Coordinates of C-alpha atoms in Angstrom, one line a residue:
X1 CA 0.0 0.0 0.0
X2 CA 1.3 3.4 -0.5
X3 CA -0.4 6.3 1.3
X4 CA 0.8 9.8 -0.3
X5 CA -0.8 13.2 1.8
X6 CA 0.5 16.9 2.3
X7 CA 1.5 18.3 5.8
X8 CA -0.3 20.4 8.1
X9 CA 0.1 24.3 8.9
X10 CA -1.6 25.8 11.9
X11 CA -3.4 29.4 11.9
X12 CA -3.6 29.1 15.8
X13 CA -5.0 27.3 18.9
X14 CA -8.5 28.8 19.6
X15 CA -9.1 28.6 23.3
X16 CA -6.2 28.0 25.7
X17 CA -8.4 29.0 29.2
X18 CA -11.4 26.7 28.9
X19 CA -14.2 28.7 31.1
X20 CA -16.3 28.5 28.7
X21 CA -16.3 24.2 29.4
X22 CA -14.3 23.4 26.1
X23 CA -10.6 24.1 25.5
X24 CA -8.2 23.9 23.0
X25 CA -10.0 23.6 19.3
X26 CA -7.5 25.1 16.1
X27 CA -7.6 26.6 13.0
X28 CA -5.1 24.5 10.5
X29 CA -4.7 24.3 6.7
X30 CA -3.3 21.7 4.4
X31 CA -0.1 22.3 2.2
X32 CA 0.8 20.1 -1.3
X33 CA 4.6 20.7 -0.2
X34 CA 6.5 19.6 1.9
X35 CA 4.5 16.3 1.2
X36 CA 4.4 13.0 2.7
X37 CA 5.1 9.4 0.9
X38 CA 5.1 6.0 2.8
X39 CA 4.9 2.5 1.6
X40 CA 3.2 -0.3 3.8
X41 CA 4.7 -4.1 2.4
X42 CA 3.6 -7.3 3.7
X43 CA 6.5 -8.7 5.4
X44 CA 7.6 -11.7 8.2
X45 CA 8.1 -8.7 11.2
X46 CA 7.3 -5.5 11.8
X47 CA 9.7 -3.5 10.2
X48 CA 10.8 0.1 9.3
X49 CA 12.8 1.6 7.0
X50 CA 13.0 5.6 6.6
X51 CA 14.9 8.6 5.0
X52 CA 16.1 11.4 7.6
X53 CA 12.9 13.2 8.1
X54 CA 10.8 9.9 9.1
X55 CA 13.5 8.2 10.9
X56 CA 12.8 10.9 13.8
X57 CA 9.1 9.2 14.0
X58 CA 10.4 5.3 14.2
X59 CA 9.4 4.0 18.1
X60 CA 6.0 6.1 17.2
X61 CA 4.9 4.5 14.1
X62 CA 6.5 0.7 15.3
X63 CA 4.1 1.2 18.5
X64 CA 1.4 2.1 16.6
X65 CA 1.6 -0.3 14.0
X66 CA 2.0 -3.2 16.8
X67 CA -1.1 -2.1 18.7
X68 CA -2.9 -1.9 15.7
X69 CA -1.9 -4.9 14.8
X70 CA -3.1 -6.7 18.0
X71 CA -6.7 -4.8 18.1
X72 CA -7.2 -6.0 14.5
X73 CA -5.0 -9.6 14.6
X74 CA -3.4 -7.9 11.4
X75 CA -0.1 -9.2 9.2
X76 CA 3.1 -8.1 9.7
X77 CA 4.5 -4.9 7.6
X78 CA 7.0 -3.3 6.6
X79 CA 7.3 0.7 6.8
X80 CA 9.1 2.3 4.0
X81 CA 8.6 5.7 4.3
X82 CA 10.0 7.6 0.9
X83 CA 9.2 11.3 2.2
X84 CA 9.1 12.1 5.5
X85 CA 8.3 15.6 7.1
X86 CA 10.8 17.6 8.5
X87 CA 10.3 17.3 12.6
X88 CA 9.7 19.4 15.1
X89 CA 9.1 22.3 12.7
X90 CA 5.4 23.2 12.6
X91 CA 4.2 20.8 9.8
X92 CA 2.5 18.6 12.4
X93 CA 5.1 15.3 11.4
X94 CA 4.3 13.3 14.1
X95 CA 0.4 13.3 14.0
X96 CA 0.7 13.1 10.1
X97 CA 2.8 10.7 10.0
X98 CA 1.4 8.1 12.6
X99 CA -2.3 8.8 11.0
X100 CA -1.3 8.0 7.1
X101 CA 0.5 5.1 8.2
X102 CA -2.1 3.5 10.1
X103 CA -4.5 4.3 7.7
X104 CA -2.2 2.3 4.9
X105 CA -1.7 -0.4 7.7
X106 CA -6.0 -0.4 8.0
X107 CA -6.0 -1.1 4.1
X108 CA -3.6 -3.9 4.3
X109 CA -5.4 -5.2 6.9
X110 CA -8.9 -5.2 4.7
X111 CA -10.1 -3.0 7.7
X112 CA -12.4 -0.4 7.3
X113 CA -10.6 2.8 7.7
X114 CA -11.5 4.6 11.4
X115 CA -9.7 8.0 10.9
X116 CA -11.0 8.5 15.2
X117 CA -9.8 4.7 16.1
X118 CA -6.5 5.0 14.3
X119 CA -5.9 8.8 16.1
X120 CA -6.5 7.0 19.3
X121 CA -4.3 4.2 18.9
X122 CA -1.3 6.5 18.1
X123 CA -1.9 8.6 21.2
X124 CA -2.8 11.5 19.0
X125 CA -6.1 14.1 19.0
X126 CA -5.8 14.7 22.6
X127 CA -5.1 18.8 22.3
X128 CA -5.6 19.5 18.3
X129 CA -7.5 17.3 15.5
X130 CA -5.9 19.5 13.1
X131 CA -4.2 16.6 11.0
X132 CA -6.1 13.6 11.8
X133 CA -9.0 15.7 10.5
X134 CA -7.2 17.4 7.1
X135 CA -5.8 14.2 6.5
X136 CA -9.4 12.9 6.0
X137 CA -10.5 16.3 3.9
X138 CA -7.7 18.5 2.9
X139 CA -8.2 22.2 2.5
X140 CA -9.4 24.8 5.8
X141 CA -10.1 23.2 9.0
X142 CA -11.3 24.6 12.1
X143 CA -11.7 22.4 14.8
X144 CA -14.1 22.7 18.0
X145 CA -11.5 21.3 20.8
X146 CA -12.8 19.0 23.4
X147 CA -14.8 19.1 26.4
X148 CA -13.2 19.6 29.5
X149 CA -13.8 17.1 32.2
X150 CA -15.3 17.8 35.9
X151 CA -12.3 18.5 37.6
X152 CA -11.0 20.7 34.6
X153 CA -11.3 23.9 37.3
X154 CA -9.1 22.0 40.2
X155 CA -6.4 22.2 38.0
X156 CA -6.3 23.4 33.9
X157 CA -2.4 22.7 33.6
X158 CA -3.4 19.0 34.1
X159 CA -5.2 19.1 30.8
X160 CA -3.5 22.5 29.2
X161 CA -0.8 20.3 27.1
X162 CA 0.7 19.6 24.2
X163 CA -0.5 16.7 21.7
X164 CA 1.9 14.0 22.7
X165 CA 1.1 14.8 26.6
X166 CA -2.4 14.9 25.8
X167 CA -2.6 11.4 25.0
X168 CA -5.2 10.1 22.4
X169 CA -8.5 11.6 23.0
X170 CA -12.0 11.9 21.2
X171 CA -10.9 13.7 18.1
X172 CA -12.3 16.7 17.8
X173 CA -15.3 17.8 15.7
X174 CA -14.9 19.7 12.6
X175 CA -16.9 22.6 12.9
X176 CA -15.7 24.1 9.2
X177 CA -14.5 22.6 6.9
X178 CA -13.7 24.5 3.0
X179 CA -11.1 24.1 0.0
X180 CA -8.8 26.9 0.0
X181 CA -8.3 29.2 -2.6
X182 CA -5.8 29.1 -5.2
X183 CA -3.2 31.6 -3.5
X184 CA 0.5 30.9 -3.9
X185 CA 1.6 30.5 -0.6
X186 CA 5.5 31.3 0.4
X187 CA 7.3 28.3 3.0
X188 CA 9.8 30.0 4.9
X189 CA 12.7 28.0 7.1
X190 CA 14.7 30.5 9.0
X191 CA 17.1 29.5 11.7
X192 CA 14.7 28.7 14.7
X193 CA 14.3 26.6 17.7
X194 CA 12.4 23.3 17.1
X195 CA 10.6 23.0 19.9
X196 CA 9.3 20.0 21.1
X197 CA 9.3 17.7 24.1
X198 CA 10.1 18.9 27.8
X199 CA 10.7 22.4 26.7
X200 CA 7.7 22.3 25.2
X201 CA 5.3 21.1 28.1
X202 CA 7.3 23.3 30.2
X203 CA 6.1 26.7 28.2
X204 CA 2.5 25.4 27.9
X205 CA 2.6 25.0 31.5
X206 CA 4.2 28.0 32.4
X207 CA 1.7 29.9 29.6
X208 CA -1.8 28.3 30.1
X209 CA -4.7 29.1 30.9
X210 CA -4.4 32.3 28.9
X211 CA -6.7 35.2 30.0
X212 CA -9.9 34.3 29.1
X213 CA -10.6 37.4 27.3
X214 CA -7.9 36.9 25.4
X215 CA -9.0 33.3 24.2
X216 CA -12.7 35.3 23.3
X217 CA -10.6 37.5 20.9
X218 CA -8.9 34.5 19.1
X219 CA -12.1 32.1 18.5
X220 CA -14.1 35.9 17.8
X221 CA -11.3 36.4 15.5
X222 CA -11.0 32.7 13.6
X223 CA -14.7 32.7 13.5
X224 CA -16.0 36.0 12.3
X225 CA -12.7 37.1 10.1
X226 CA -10.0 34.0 9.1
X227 CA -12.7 31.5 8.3
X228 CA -14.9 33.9 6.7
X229 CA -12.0 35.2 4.5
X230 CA -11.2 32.0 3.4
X231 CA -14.8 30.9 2.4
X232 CA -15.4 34.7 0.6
X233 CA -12.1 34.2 -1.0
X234 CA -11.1 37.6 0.2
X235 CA -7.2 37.8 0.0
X236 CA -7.2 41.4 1.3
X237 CA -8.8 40.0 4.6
X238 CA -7.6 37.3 4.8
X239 CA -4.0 38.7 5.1
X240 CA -5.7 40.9 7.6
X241 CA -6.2 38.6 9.8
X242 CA -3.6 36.5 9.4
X243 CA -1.5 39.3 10.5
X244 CA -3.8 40.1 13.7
X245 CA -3.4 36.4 14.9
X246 CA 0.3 36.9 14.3
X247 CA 1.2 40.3 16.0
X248 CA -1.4 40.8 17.8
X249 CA -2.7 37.8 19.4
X250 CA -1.9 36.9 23.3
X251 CA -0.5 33.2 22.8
X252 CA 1.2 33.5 19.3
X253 CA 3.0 36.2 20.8
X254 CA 4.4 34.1 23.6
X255 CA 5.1 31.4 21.2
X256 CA 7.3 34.2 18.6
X257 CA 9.6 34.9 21.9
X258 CA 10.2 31.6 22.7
X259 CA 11.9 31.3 19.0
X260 CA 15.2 32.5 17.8
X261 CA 16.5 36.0 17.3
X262 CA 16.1 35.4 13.3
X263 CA 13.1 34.0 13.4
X264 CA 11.7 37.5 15.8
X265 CA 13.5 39.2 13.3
X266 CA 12.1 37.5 10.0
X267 CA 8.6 38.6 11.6
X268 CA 10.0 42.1 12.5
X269 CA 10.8 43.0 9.1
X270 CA 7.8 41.9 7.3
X271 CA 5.3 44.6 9.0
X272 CA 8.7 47.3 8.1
X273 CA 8.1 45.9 4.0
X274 CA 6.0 45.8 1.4
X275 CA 6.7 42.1 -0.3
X276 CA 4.7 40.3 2.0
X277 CA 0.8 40.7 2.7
X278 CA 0.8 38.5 5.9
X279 CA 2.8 35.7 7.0
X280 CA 2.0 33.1 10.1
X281 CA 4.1 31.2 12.1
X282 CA 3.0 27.7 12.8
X283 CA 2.5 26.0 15.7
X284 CA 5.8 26.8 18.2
X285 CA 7.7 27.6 14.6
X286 CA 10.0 28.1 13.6
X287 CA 7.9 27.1 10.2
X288 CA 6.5 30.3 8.4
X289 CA 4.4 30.9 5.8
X290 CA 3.5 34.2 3.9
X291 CA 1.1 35.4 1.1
X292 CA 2.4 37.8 -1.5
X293 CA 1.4 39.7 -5.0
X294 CA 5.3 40.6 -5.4
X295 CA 6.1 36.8 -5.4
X296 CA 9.7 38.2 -7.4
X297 CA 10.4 40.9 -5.0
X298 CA 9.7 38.5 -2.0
X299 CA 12.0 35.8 -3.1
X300 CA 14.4 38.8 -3.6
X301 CA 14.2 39.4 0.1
X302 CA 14.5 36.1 1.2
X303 CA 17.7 35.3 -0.7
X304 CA 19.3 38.4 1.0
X305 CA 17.4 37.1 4.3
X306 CA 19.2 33.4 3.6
X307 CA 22.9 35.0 2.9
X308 CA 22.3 36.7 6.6
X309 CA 21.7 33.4 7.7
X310 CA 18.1 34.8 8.9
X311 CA 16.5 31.8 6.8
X312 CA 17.7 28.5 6.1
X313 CA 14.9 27.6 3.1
X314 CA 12.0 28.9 1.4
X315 CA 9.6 27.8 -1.2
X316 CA 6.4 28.5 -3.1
X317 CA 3.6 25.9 -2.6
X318 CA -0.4 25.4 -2.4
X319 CA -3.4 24.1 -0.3
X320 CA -4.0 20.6 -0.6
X321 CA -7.8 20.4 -0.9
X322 CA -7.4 16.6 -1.4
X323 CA -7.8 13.8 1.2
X324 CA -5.0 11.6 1.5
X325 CA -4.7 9.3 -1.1
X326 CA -3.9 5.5 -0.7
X327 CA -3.1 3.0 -3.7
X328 CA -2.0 -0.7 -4.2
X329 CA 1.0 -0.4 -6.0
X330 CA 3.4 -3.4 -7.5
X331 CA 6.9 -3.8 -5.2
X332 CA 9.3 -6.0 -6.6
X333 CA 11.2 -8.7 -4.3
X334 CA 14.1 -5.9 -4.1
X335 CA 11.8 -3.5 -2.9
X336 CA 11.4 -1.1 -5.7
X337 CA 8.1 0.2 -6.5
X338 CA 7.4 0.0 -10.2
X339 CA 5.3 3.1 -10.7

């Protein structure tokens, strides 16, 4: 089986205070590039195979794989993944990647494919459903979060946390769901932080619960300006927006200083310019992504930005408005895919 889907850019987190008896819930998009490639061969053992970017996701997807095996008394695979995403960098590799696989895996097991079951299994959809869900529909997502338990008030931290502390949860409903439109969007890499792991419990629990007001202004914000944009296909807006969540709103801002100098100054020098409409940081970064009418002019920039040693990469890519898509394809004894 060979399971092929683009990675997953987050707008923000909605609601990080949770008074209102929900918390968490995201606004998310899907990108064509960087995309992800994995084949699932029927082998003796469970076995994996990667190139640099998926090797960082190995103990996940061979845990995974194993208990999905045992729930569905599946065969035994082998995981080749062709193109992995690059970790701990705001394309949301670890959910993605866990999620395609075990939805290949579901195929080679002639089970019917449980998007919800197979987030569960890998310990994923506790805080965001942002790529379980876009794996399932492509495009603009926003998600409605999850419903805090009775004791939420004793203690929020408990439950304030990032996906892989979360756990796997009920994933969370999608709430809107739309292609999005046809703009060239700009992939910037500058020299950031990845952050990930202790550090990054450590800042959520330091962080969280956010003012409440503050979380009012976000989900007033996605609700009533981002998602709106997107669906009216206003680019003027839209950039709007996307620059309000950036700037302007209380937990991306705490995010932007826990990232590196360049990164702070990448952002910095966009609202000083007039190449870029509105740019985003995903997740904890150091990921960006921008929107421009001066694509020349912009690329321009960022080559002077890269010989400062601001930013590492940068691209041109698209929304993904496609599900993931998953194929039988021939492999030879050797291996090779004939394609």
């Amino acid at each position: 089986m060979r399971v092929r889907t683009g990675c997953r850019v987050s707008f923000t987190l909605i609601d990080l205070n949770g008074e209102t008896g929900r918390r968490n819930g995201m606004a998310s998009m899907a990108l064509r590039s960087p995309g992800f490639e994995a084949l699932l061969v029927p082998g003796e053992d469970l076995e994996f195979e990667a190139d640099e970017n998926g090797s960082a996701h190995r103990d996940a997807v061979l845990r995974l794989l194993q208990r999905l095996r045992e729930m569905w008394e599946g065969p035994p695979a082998k995981v080749i993944i062709r193109k992995g995403l690059p970790p701990h960098t705001g394309f949301g590799s670890g959910t993605t990647t866990a999620v395609a696989v075990g939805r290949a895996y579901a195929v080679l097991a002639g089970r019917q494919i449980d998007g919800a079951e197979i987030a569960k299994a890998a310990g994923r959809a506790g805080t965001s459903g942002a790529s379980p869900n876009l794996i399932e529909r492509g495009g603009f997502l926003v998600d409605g979060g999850h419903r805090n338990p009775d004791d939420f008030g004793e203690d929020p931290k408990r439950y304030l946390v990032p996906t892989r502390y979360a756990g796997g949860g009920r994933r969370p409903p999608v709430l809107i769901s739309t292609p999005f439109p046809p703009w060239p969007i700009l992939v910037i890499i500058p020299n950031g932080n990845q952050m990930h792991g202790e550090v990054e419990r450590e800042f959520f629990h330091r962080t969280l619960p956010i003012p409440a007001e503050e979380a009012r202004r976000t989900a007033h914000a996605v609700l009533m300006n981002l998602a709106t944009s997107v669906a009216e296909a206003d680019y003027q807006a839209f950039c709007e927006f996307l620059d309000f969540l950036t700037y302007r709103s209380y937990f991306k801002q705490r995010q932007i200083e826990m990232q590196s100098d360049q990164v702070r100054y990448l952002l910095s020098e966009v609202r000083a310019r007039d190449e870029i409409d509105g740019i985003a940081m995903s997740s904890e970064g150091p990921m960006c992504y921008a929107f421009t009418r001066r694509p020349q002019a912009a690329v321009r920039w960022l080559e002077k930005l890269r010989e400062q040693d601001v930013v590492r990469d940068f691209w041109f890519s698209g929304a993904r408005n496609v599900p993931a898509g998953i194929d039988w394809v021939p492999v030879l004894d050797g291996g090779v895919v004939i394609d």
